[in-house]
């Protein structure tokens, strides 16, 4: 947790000042003189049920204030201090939501009001817009349809999310540190064997001090062949004690609403295929660090994604998993069978942050979520992988390019599922600062017992 220090208060004030300026410009450009950003309303799990999903504020609200308070709103009027309207729920069923940190109060004007009286705290609606996931509430407030989530305004506000403030980077670095405690703890537990995927998931939550709804996305915890399912969240309940296997953990943490997104792949066992898979993990880890070192402001993220395919082709050849020239493996789509997803995505108050795909990627990179030109201030993930996904292996085997693949070596590795290595990086004027690795390295060198959250 980031301590509530004078430094954090100043960082937050600067963050709010920056938002006031940039949002003010957007409002003027859109002919508006007020904006109401709603925290949103709990959503029912099903119309046939009386339970709600755990409440998450709208990302637009989280960009301003780290509070999980339904029906609250931030009101922005150019030339005025931003105003936080805190809605107080009545009744006796729920306690007020926990405030994660008190560094925020100085930066905004704050009013508290019963939830049903929020309308009375809103500005004149003549030239105002409403952003939120509860349009029915906006209608009840009197916003005309055209003023509720107008597409051009939403898109302009999303663009403001692409470069991060120092405050946001500090939150994400802390979220990375917390995630690192979980990853290191799971690496140690896995080395001893005998735990199920569910047990490892629960251990991660314990190590990071997070409840499941606090995590930025459902943890992916996959042992052995399950690592070939990119979003494996249906955890096995049976402990695994096989002397040699793998564990892929893709799990993050949140700090003040900001996410980290981190993946590590661990190997247990020695000899034969386990050694080969451990070598593949080392190679993908090195490839990932090469890509981070090559991040340069002014180049397209898609070019870095293409570079990942070139480097992967070299790994496949070096390890004798494939035998053609590396560029042929890229051109024939062989690397795409082993690495089908995008190299990375923007990250912030959403783990797949908005605003990073201003245009579609090339058709051969359909899942790439970041098509921006790299610029200082951006924060994104770098997450190359190499997997043995049965459906993609079958597809590849049926193509002429299959002749370039060493299938007996591939088949020996299938039971390890695959490897992904993922860090979050902040782009600087010169290159990139890794928000994940320093914390991970410190924990690995000092022993995770010292690594409380
Ligand atoms: N954890 C989801 C992703 O890596 O994009
Ligand atoms: Mn990711
Ligand atoms: Mn991830």
Short mmCIF file of C-alpha atoms and ligand atoms in Angstrom, two decimals:
data_model
loop_
_atom_site.label_atom_id
_atom_site.label_comp_id
_atom_site.label_asym_id
_atom_site.label_seq_id
_atom_site.Cartn_x
_atom_site.Cartn_y
_atom_site.Cartn_z
CA UNK A 1 0.00 0.00 0.00
CA UNK A 2 1.25 3.51 -0.78
CA UNK A 3 1.54 5.49 2.46
CA UNK A 4 -0.53 8.67 2.78
CA UNK A 5 2.45 11.02 2.71
CA UNK A 6 2.82 14.66 1.69
CA UNK A 7 4.57 13.37 -1.44
CA UNK A 8 1.54 11.25 -2.41
CA UNK A 9 -0.80 14.20 -1.75
CA UNK A 10 1.29 16.41 -4.01
CA UNK A 11 1.45 13.76 -6.74
CA UNK A 12 -2.32 13.40 -6.58
CA UNK A 13 -2.88 17.17 -6.70
CA UNK A 14 -0.67 17.34 -9.79
CA UNK A 15 -2.64 14.46 -11.32
CA UNK A 16 -5.93 16.28 -10.67
CA UNK A 17 -4.51 19.58 -12.01
CA UNK A 18 -3.47 17.78 -15.18
CA UNK A 19 -6.94 16.23 -15.53
CA UNK A 20 -8.65 19.58 -14.89
CA UNK A 21 -6.60 21.16 -17.69
CA UNK A 22 -6.97 18.38 -20.24
CA UNK A 23 -10.64 17.68 -19.50
CA UNK A 24 -11.40 21.41 -19.56
CA UNK A 25 -9.92 21.63 -23.06
CA UNK A 26 -12.00 18.65 -24.19
CA UNK A 27 -15.18 20.20 -22.78
CA UNK A 28 -14.58 23.50 -24.56
CA UNK A 29 -13.89 21.60 -27.81
CA UNK A 30 -17.21 19.79 -27.40
CA UNK A 31 -19.16 22.94 -26.59
CA UNK A 32 -19.84 21.86 -23.01
CA UNK A 33 -19.61 23.79 -19.79
CA UNK A 34 -20.01 20.91 -17.33
CA UNK A 35 -19.32 17.20 -17.10
CA UNK A 36 -20.72 14.75 -14.57
CA UNK A 37 -18.74 11.51 -14.26
CA UNK A 38 -20.70 8.94 -12.32
CA UNK A 39 -19.10 6.24 -10.20
CA UNK A 40 -21.87 3.97 -11.43
CA UNK A 41 -24.34 1.67 -9.79
CA UNK A 42 -24.01 -1.98 -8.71
CA UNK A 43 -25.13 -4.30 -11.48
CA UNK A 44 -27.29 -7.37 -10.82
CA UNK A 45 -25.69 -10.73 -11.50
CA UNK A 46 -28.84 -11.79 -13.28
CA UNK A 47 -32.40 -10.48 -13.65
CA UNK A 48 -33.51 -13.68 -11.89
CA UNK A 49 -31.35 -13.09 -8.83
CA UNK A 50 -31.27 -10.57 -5.98
CA UNK A 51 -27.47 -10.30 -5.83
CA UNK A 52 -25.20 -7.73 -7.41
CA UNK A 53 -21.69 -8.12 -8.80
CA UNK A 54 -19.06 -6.71 -6.45
CA UNK A 55 -19.12 -2.97 -7.14
CA UNK A 56 -16.43 -1.47 -9.36
CA UNK A 57 -16.54 2.23 -10.12
CA UNK A 58 -16.67 3.27 -13.74
CA UNK A 59 -13.14 3.63 -15.16
CA UNK A 60 -13.81 7.31 -15.97
CA UNK A 61 -14.56 7.94 -12.26
CA UNK A 62 -11.57 5.83 -11.13
CA UNK A 63 -9.35 8.06 -13.28
CA UNK A 64 -10.25 10.92 -10.90
CA UNK A 65 -10.92 9.39 -7.49
CA UNK A 66 -9.96 6.06 -5.85
CA UNK A 67 -13.29 5.53 -4.10
CA UNK A 68 -15.66 2.60 -4.51
CA UNK A 69 -18.78 4.55 -3.69
CA UNK A 70 -21.83 3.79 -5.87
CA UNK A 71 -23.85 6.75 -7.12
CA UNK A 72 -21.11 9.26 -6.27
CA UNK A 73 -19.95 11.59 -9.04
CA UNK A 74 -17.21 14.00 -10.00
CA UNK A 75 -18.43 17.29 -11.43
CA UNK A 76 -16.06 19.21 -13.69
CA UNK A 77 -16.73 22.77 -14.80
CA UNK A 78 -13.92 24.63 -16.60
CA UNK A 79 -12.48 27.38 -14.41
CA UNK A 80 -13.75 25.83 -11.16
CA UNK A 81 -12.26 23.32 -8.75
CA UNK A 82 -13.54 19.81 -9.43
CA UNK A 83 -16.27 18.73 -7.07
CA UNK A 84 -16.73 15.25 -5.66
CA UNK A 85 -20.32 14.48 -4.72
CA UNK A 86 -20.22 11.56 -2.31
CA UNK A 87 -23.47 9.65 -2.21
CA UNK A 88 -24.30 8.20 1.18
CA UNK A 89 -26.36 5.04 1.07
CA UNK A 90 -29.17 4.78 3.59
CA UNK A 91 -30.42 1.62 5.26
CA UNK A 92 -28.77 -0.84 7.58
CA UNK A 93 -27.64 -3.68 5.35
CA UNK A 94 -24.27 -2.30 4.27
CA UNK A 95 -21.42 -0.50 5.93
CA UNK A 96 -20.00 2.49 4.03
CA UNK A 97 -17.35 1.34 1.53
CA UNK A 98 -13.77 1.37 2.84
CA UNK A 99 -11.67 4.40 1.88
CA UNK A 100 -8.33 3.00 0.71
CA UNK A 101 -6.35 6.18 1.38
CA UNK A 102 -7.04 9.71 2.62
CA UNK A 103 -4.54 11.55 0.43
CA UNK A 104 -7.30 12.76 -1.88
CA UNK A 105 -9.35 15.31 0.06
CA UNK A 106 -7.20 18.42 -0.45
CA UNK A 107 -7.33 18.21 -4.25
CA UNK A 108 -11.11 18.51 -4.71
CA UNK A 109 -14.15 20.17 -3.18
CA UNK A 110 -16.20 17.49 -1.47
CA UNK A 111 -19.88 17.40 -0.64
CA UNK A 112 -21.73 14.51 0.95
CA UNK A 113 -25.37 13.86 0.31
CA UNK A 114 -27.86 11.02 0.61
CA UNK A 115 -27.84 8.98 -2.62
CA UNK A 116 -31.36 10.08 -3.52
CA UNK A 117 -30.36 13.75 -3.36
CA UNK A 118 -27.35 13.69 -5.69
CA UNK A 119 -29.39 15.48 -8.39
CA UNK A 120 -29.53 18.56 -6.17
CA UNK A 121 -25.73 18.81 -6.25
CA UNK A 122 -25.41 18.77 -10.03
CA UNK A 123 -24.72 21.85 -12.16
CA UNK A 124 -27.19 23.33 -14.61
CA UNK A 125 -27.76 20.67 -17.26
CA UNK A 126 -28.14 23.10 -20.18
CA UNK A 127 -24.71 22.35 -21.70
CA UNK A 128 -23.62 19.43 -19.53
CA UNK A 129 -22.80 15.81 -20.36
CA UNK A 130 -23.01 12.66 -18.28
CA UNK A 131 -20.54 9.78 -18.36
CA UNK A 132 -21.47 6.61 -16.53
CA UNK A 133 -22.82 3.07 -16.72
CA UNK A 134 -26.24 4.04 -15.37
CA UNK A 135 -28.04 5.93 -18.17
CA UNK A 136 -31.41 5.40 -16.48
CA UNK A 137 -30.15 7.43 -13.55
CA UNK A 138 -28.83 10.12 -15.92
CA UNK A 139 -32.29 10.31 -17.52
CA UNK A 140 -33.86 10.60 -14.10
CA UNK A 141 -31.48 13.50 -13.37
CA UNK A 142 -32.86 15.19 -16.50
CA UNK A 143 -29.97 14.69 -18.94
CA UNK A 144 -31.24 14.53 -22.53
CA UNK A 145 -30.35 11.33 -24.40
CA UNK A 146 -27.70 13.07 -26.55
CA UNK A 147 -25.84 14.24 -23.44
CA UNK A 148 -25.46 10.73 -21.98
CA UNK A 149 -22.14 9.10 -22.94
CA UNK A 150 -21.81 10.99 -26.24
CA UNK A 151 -19.49 8.85 -28.39
CA UNK A 152 -17.14 11.66 -29.49
CA UNK A 153 -16.74 12.88 -25.91
CA UNK A 154 -16.14 9.35 -24.59
CA UNK A 155 -13.48 8.82 -27.22
CA UNK A 156 -11.76 12.15 -26.37
CA UNK A 157 -11.75 11.23 -22.67
CA UNK A 158 -10.32 7.80 -23.50
CA UNK A 159 -7.46 9.48 -25.35
CA UNK A 160 -6.60 11.34 -22.11
CA UNK A 161 -5.96 7.96 -20.48
CA UNK A 162 -3.06 7.02 -22.79
CA UNK A 163 -0.26 9.00 -21.13
CA UNK A 164 -0.02 8.63 -17.40
CA UNK A 165 0.83 11.12 -14.65
CA UNK A 166 3.58 10.53 -12.10
CA UNK A 167 0.83 9.69 -9.60
CA UNK A 168 -0.57 6.99 -11.86
CA UNK A 169 2.89 5.50 -12.43
CA UNK A 170 3.49 5.42 -8.67
CA UNK A 171 0.20 3.56 -8.18
CA UNK A 172 1.05 1.05 -10.89
CA UNK A 173 4.57 0.49 -9.56
CA UNK A 174 3.06 -0.30 -6.17
CA UNK A 175 0.47 -2.58 -7.79
CA UNK A 176 3.42 -4.33 -9.48
CA UNK A 177 5.25 -4.70 -6.18
CA UNK A 178 2.21 -6.29 -4.56
CA UNK A 179 1.75 -8.67 -7.50
CA UNK A 180 5.44 -9.60 -7.26
CA UNK A 181 4.93 -10.80 -3.66
CA UNK A 182 2.25 -13.19 -4.90
CA UNK A 183 4.28 -14.46 -7.83
CA UNK A 184 7.36 -15.14 -5.73
CA UNK A 185 5.26 -16.94 -3.09
CA UNK A 186 3.67 -19.13 -5.75
CA UNK A 187 7.02 -19.90 -7.34
CA UNK A 188 8.26 -21.18 -3.98
CA UNK A 189 5.09 -23.16 -3.24
CA UNK A 190 5.09 -24.73 -6.69
CA UNK A 191 8.70 -25.85 -6.30
CA UNK A 192 7.60 -28.04 -3.38
CA UNK A 193 4.69 -29.56 -5.34
CA UNK A 194 1.47 -31.02 -3.98
CA UNK A 195 -0.87 -28.06 -4.51
CA UNK A 196 -3.87 -27.70 -6.77
CA UNK A 197 -4.42 -24.70 -9.00
CA UNK A 198 -7.17 -23.56 -6.64
CA UNK A 199 -4.79 -23.81 -3.64
CA UNK A 200 -2.20 -21.77 -5.53
CA UNK A 201 -4.79 -19.13 -6.45
CA UNK A 202 -5.87 -18.82 -2.81
CA UNK A 203 -2.24 -18.59 -1.71
CA UNK A 204 -1.73 -15.74 -4.20
CA UNK A 205 -4.67 -13.85 -2.69
CA UNK A 206 -3.30 -14.40 0.79
CA UNK A 207 0.23 -13.33 -0.18
CA UNK A 208 -0.99 -10.14 -1.84
CA UNK A 209 -3.66 -9.34 0.75
CA UNK A 210 -6.35 -9.10 -1.92
CA UNK A 211 -9.87 -10.45 -2.07
CA UNK A 212 -10.85 -11.94 -5.43
CA UNK A 213 -12.90 -8.86 -6.48
CA UNK A 214 -9.91 -6.60 -5.69
CA UNK A 215 -7.78 -8.25 -8.34
CA UNK A 216 -7.74 -6.39 -11.65
CA UNK A 217 -8.76 -9.56 -13.52
CA UNK A 218 -9.43 -13.17 -12.61
CA UNK A 219 -6.11 -14.82 -11.84
CA UNK A 220 -4.93 -17.29 -14.46
CA UNK A 221 -3.33 -20.21 -12.62
CA UNK A 222 -2.47 -23.10 -14.91
CA UNK A 223 -0.37 -26.16 -14.26
CA UNK A 224 1.01 -28.37 -16.99
CA UNK A 225 -1.04 -28.65 -20.18
CA UNK A 226 -3.61 -26.15 -18.79
CA UNK A 227 -1.11 -23.38 -19.57
CA UNK A 228 -2.08 -23.86 -23.22
CA UNK A 229 -5.48 -22.34 -22.38
CA UNK A 230 -4.66 -18.65 -22.52
CA UNK A 231 -7.35 -17.64 -20.01
CA UNK A 232 -7.38 -20.71 -17.78
CA UNK A 233 -9.55 -19.76 -14.79
CA UNK A 234 -11.38 -23.06 -14.15
CA UNK A 235 -8.86 -24.16 -11.55
CA UNK A 236 -8.18 -27.86 -10.99
CA UNK A 237 -8.97 -28.94 -7.44
CA UNK A 238 -6.57 -31.89 -7.41
CA UNK A 239 -3.06 -31.36 -6.03
CA UNK A 240 -0.30 -32.02 -8.55
CA UNK A 241 2.71 -33.88 -7.35
CA UNK A 242 4.27 -34.96 -10.64
CA UNK A 243 8.02 -34.52 -10.32
CA UNK A 244 8.18 -32.48 -13.51
CA UNK A 245 5.59 -29.98 -14.65
CA UNK A 246 5.03 -26.27 -15.23
CA UNK A 247 3.03 -23.46 -13.65
CA UNK A 248 1.90 -20.36 -15.53
CA UNK A 249 0.52 -17.61 -13.30
CA UNK A 250 -0.94 -14.47 -14.86
CA UNK A 251 -2.08 -12.40 -11.90
CA UNK A 252 -2.01 -8.75 -10.92
CA UNK A 253 -2.97 -6.47 -8.10
CA UNK A 254 -4.54 -3.06 -7.66
CA UNK A 255 -3.34 0.04 -5.87
CA UNK A 256 -5.74 3.00 -5.55
CA UNK A 257 -7.70 1.66 -8.50
CA UNK A 258 -4.66 1.12 -10.76
CA UNK A 259 -3.77 -2.31 -12.07
CA UNK A 260 -0.69 -4.41 -12.55
CA UNK A 261 -0.68 -7.36 -14.95
CA UNK A 262 2.15 -9.82 -14.46
CA UNK A 263 2.88 -13.31 -15.75
CA UNK A 264 5.57 -15.75 -14.71
CA UNK A 265 6.08 -19.35 -15.78
CA UNK A 266 7.80 -21.78 -13.45
CA UNK A 267 9.19 -25.24 -14.14
CA UNK A 268 9.70 -28.13 -11.73
CA UNK A 269 11.78 -31.21 -12.42
CA UNK A 270 14.95 -32.11 -14.20
CA UNK A 271 16.05 -34.05 -17.23
CA UNK A 272 14.63 -34.61 -20.71
CA UNK A 273 11.60 -32.56 -21.59
CA UNK A 274 11.62 -30.61 -18.29
CA UNK A 275 15.11 -29.30 -19.12
CA UNK A 276 14.01 -28.38 -22.63
CA UNK A 277 10.95 -26.57 -21.33
CA UNK A 278 13.04 -24.77 -18.68
CA UNK A 279 15.34 -23.66 -21.49
CA UNK A 280 12.34 -22.37 -23.45
CA UNK A 281 11.21 -20.38 -20.40
CA UNK A 282 14.70 -18.85 -20.07
CA UNK A 283 14.71 -17.97 -23.77
CA UNK A 284 11.28 -16.31 -23.66
CA UNK A 285 12.34 -14.43 -20.54
CA UNK A 286 15.46 -13.16 -22.34
CA UNK A 287 13.41 -12.33 -25.45
CA UNK A 288 11.00 -10.33 -23.30
CA UNK A 289 13.86 -8.32 -21.78
CA UNK A 290 15.33 -7.70 -25.23
CA UNK A 291 11.99 -6.25 -26.34
CA UNK A 292 11.77 -4.01 -23.28
CA UNK A 293 15.30 -2.77 -23.97
CA UNK A 294 14.32 -1.98 -27.56
CA UNK A 295 11.34 0.22 -26.63
CA UNK A 296 11.93 3.57 -28.31
CA UNK A 297 9.61 6.57 -28.30
CA UNK A 298 8.53 7.39 -31.83
CA UNK A 299 8.24 3.80 -33.10
CA UNK A 300 4.98 1.94 -33.57
CA UNK A 301 4.02 -0.63 -30.95
CA UNK A 302 3.00 -2.93 -33.79
CA UNK A 303 6.62 -2.88 -35.03
CA UNK A 304 7.69 -4.17 -31.61
CA UNK A 305 5.06 -6.89 -31.87
CA UNK A 306 6.53 -7.86 -35.27
CA UNK A 307 9.99 -7.87 -33.71
CA UNK A 308 8.71 -10.33 -31.08
CA UNK A 309 7.80 -12.73 -33.89
CA UNK A 310 11.30 -12.42 -35.41
CA UNK A 311 12.91 -13.15 -32.05
CA UNK A 312 10.56 -16.06 -31.39
CA UNK A 313 11.47 -17.56 -34.77
CA UNK A 314 15.13 -17.43 -33.73
CA UNK A 315 14.31 -19.19 -30.45
CA UNK A 316 12.40 -21.93 -32.29
CA UNK A 317 15.38 -22.47 -34.61
CA UNK A 318 18.04 -22.29 -31.87
CA UNK A 319 16.15 -24.86 -29.82
CA UNK A 320 15.63 -27.07 -32.89
CA UNK A 321 11.87 -26.85 -32.55
CA UNK A 322 11.77 -25.64 -36.14
CA UNK A 323 14.25 -25.78 -38.96
CA UNK A 324 13.55 -23.12 -41.63
CA UNK A 325 15.14 -19.68 -41.83
CA UNK A 326 13.67 -17.52 -39.04
CA UNK A 327 12.16 -15.02 -41.49
CA UNK A 328 10.41 -17.90 -43.31
CA UNK A 329 8.81 -19.04 -40.05
CA UNK A 330 7.42 -15.52 -39.57
CA UNK A 331 6.28 -15.14 -43.18
CA UNK A 332 4.55 -18.53 -43.20
CA UNK A 333 2.70 -17.74 -39.99
CA UNK A 334 4.43 -20.51 -38.02
CA UNK A 335 5.32 -18.17 -35.14
CA UNK A 336 1.68 -17.05 -35.00
CA UNK A 337 0.63 -20.63 -34.22
CA UNK A 338 2.91 -20.58 -31.17
CA UNK A 339 2.26 -16.96 -30.16
CA UNK A 340 -1.28 -16.06 -31.24
CA UNK A 341 -2.02 -13.07 -28.97
CA UNK A 342 -0.79 -9.49 -28.96
CA UNK A 343 2.54 -8.43 -27.49
CA UNK A 344 0.86 -6.09 -25.04
CA UNK A 345 -1.78 -3.53 -24.18
CA UNK A 346 -2.08 -0.26 -22.35
CA UNK A 347 -2.74 -0.57 -18.63
CA UNK A 348 -4.13 1.85 -16.05
CA UNK A 349 -7.42 1.88 -14.16
CA UNK A 350 -8.39 -0.88 -16.58
CA UNK A 351 -6.09 -3.80 -17.13
CA UNK A 352 -6.74 -3.51 -20.86
CA UNK A 353 -6.76 0.23 -20.85
CA UNK A 354 -8.75 2.20 -23.38
CA UNK A 355 -7.38 4.58 -25.99
CA UNK A 356 -4.51 2.40 -27.18
CA UNK A 357 -6.05 1.08 -30.41
CA UNK A 358 -6.66 4.22 -32.47
CA UNK A 359 -6.78 2.04 -35.58
CA UNK A 360 -7.01 -1.68 -36.28
CA UNK A 361 -3.80 -3.70 -36.48
CA UNK A 362 -2.78 -5.47 -39.69
CA UNK A 363 -4.98 -8.49 -40.42
CA UNK A 364 -2.16 -10.87 -39.41
CA UNK A 365 -2.08 -9.29 -35.92
CA UNK A 366 -5.82 -9.48 -35.15
CA UNK A 367 -5.54 -9.57 -31.37
CA UNK A 368 -3.11 -6.71 -30.92
CA UNK A 369 -4.64 -4.23 -28.47
CA UNK A 370 -2.04 -1.48 -28.86
CA UNK A 371 -1.57 0.22 -32.21
CA UNK A 372 -0.24 3.51 -30.85
CA UNK A 373 3.07 5.10 -31.65
CA UNK A 374 5.15 4.62 -28.50
CA UNK A 375 5.47 7.86 -26.51
CA UNK A 376 6.94 8.88 -23.18
CA UNK A 377 4.29 8.66 -20.46
CA UNK A 378 2.58 5.53 -21.79
CA UNK A 379 2.39 2.43 -19.63
CA UNK A 380 1.83 -0.92 -21.30
CA UNK A 381 2.55 -4.60 -20.89
CA UNK A 382 5.18 -6.58 -22.77
CA UNK A 383 4.03 -10.20 -22.74
CA UNK A 384 5.47 -12.53 -25.35
CA UNK A 385 4.65 -16.20 -25.10
CA UNK A 386 5.10 -19.57 -26.74
CA UNK A 387 2.35 -22.16 -26.31
CA UNK A 388 1.42 -25.61 -27.55
CA UNK A 389 -2.30 -24.99 -28.05
CA UNK A 390 -3.85 -28.21 -29.37
CA UNK A 391 -6.19 -26.57 -31.92
CA UNK A 392 -3.43 -24.32 -33.29
CA UNK A 393 -0.93 -27.18 -33.41
CA UNK A 394 -3.48 -29.29 -35.35
CA UNK A 395 -4.07 -26.42 -37.76
CA UNK A 396 -0.34 -25.93 -38.30
CA UNK A 397 0.23 -29.64 -38.78
CA UNK A 398 -2.23 -29.57 -41.68
CA UNK A 399 -0.37 -26.79 -43.51
CA UNK A 400 2.67 -27.11 -45.83
CA UNK A 401 4.68 -25.08 -43.28
CA UNK A 402 4.36 -28.12 -40.95
CA UNK A 403 7.40 -29.54 -42.75
CA UNK A 404 9.54 -26.87 -41.02
CA UNK A 405 8.48 -27.98 -37.54
CA UNK A 406 10.18 -30.63 -35.42
CA UNK A 407 7.01 -32.36 -34.25
CA UNK A 408 8.64 -34.91 -31.97
CA UNK A 409 10.29 -32.09 -30.00
CA UNK A 410 7.01 -30.17 -29.89
CA UNK A 411 5.04 -33.23 -28.79
CA UNK A 412 7.47 -33.79 -25.91
CA UNK A 413 6.77 -30.25 -24.64
CA UNK A 414 2.98 -30.29 -24.96
CA UNK A 415 2.37 -31.44 -21.38
CA UNK A 416 3.97 -28.19 -20.13
CA UNK A 417 1.30 -26.16 -21.96
CA UNK A 418 3.28 -23.04 -22.69
CA UNK A 419 5.16 -20.07 -21.36
CA UNK A 420 4.36 -16.38 -21.03
CA UNK A 421 6.47 -13.68 -19.39
CA UNK A 422 4.72 -10.37 -18.74
CA UNK A 423 5.89 -7.12 -17.18
CA UNK A 424 4.40 -3.64 -17.06
CA UNK A 425 6.64 -0.90 -18.42
CA UNK A 426 6.51 2.89 -18.32
CA UNK A 427 7.90 4.66 -21.37
CA UNK A 428 10.44 7.41 -20.66
CA UNK A 429 12.09 9.94 -22.99
CA UNK A 430 14.96 7.49 -23.54
CA UNK A 431 13.31 4.07 -23.42
CA UNK A 432 11.33 2.29 -20.74
CA UNK A 433 11.30 1.70 -17.01
CA UNK A 434 10.23 -1.77 -15.99
CA UNK A 435 7.61 -1.47 -13.22
CA UNK A 436 7.67 -5.19 -12.41
CA UNK A 437 11.16 -6.64 -12.50
CA UNK A 438 12.96 -4.60 -9.82
CA UNK A 439 10.39 -5.61 -7.17
CA UNK A 440 10.48 -9.22 -8.34
CA UNK A 441 14.28 -9.33 -8.31
CA UNK A 442 14.44 -7.83 -4.82
CA UNK A 443 12.00 -10.40 -3.46
CA UNK A 444 13.77 -13.29 -5.16
CA UNK A 445 17.13 -12.19 -3.76
CA UNK A 446 15.91 -11.52 -0.23
CA UNK A 447 13.35 -14.30 0.31
CA UNK A 448 9.65 -13.54 0.17
CA UNK A 449 9.13 -13.73 3.96
CA UNK A 450 10.17 -10.10 4.18
CA UNK A 451 7.72 -9.15 1.47
CA UNK A 452 4.55 -8.10 3.27
CA UNK A 453 2.02 -6.02 1.37
N1 LIG B 1 -4.10 -10.90 -17.85
C1 LIG B 1 -4.64 -10.64 -19.12
C2 LIG B 1 -3.59 -10.18 -20.04
O1 LIG B 1 -2.43 -10.46 -19.86
O2 LIG B 1 -3.85 -9.46 -20.95
MN1 LIG B 2 -1.64 -8.47 -20.17
MN1 LIG B 3 -1.65 -10.86 -17.96
#
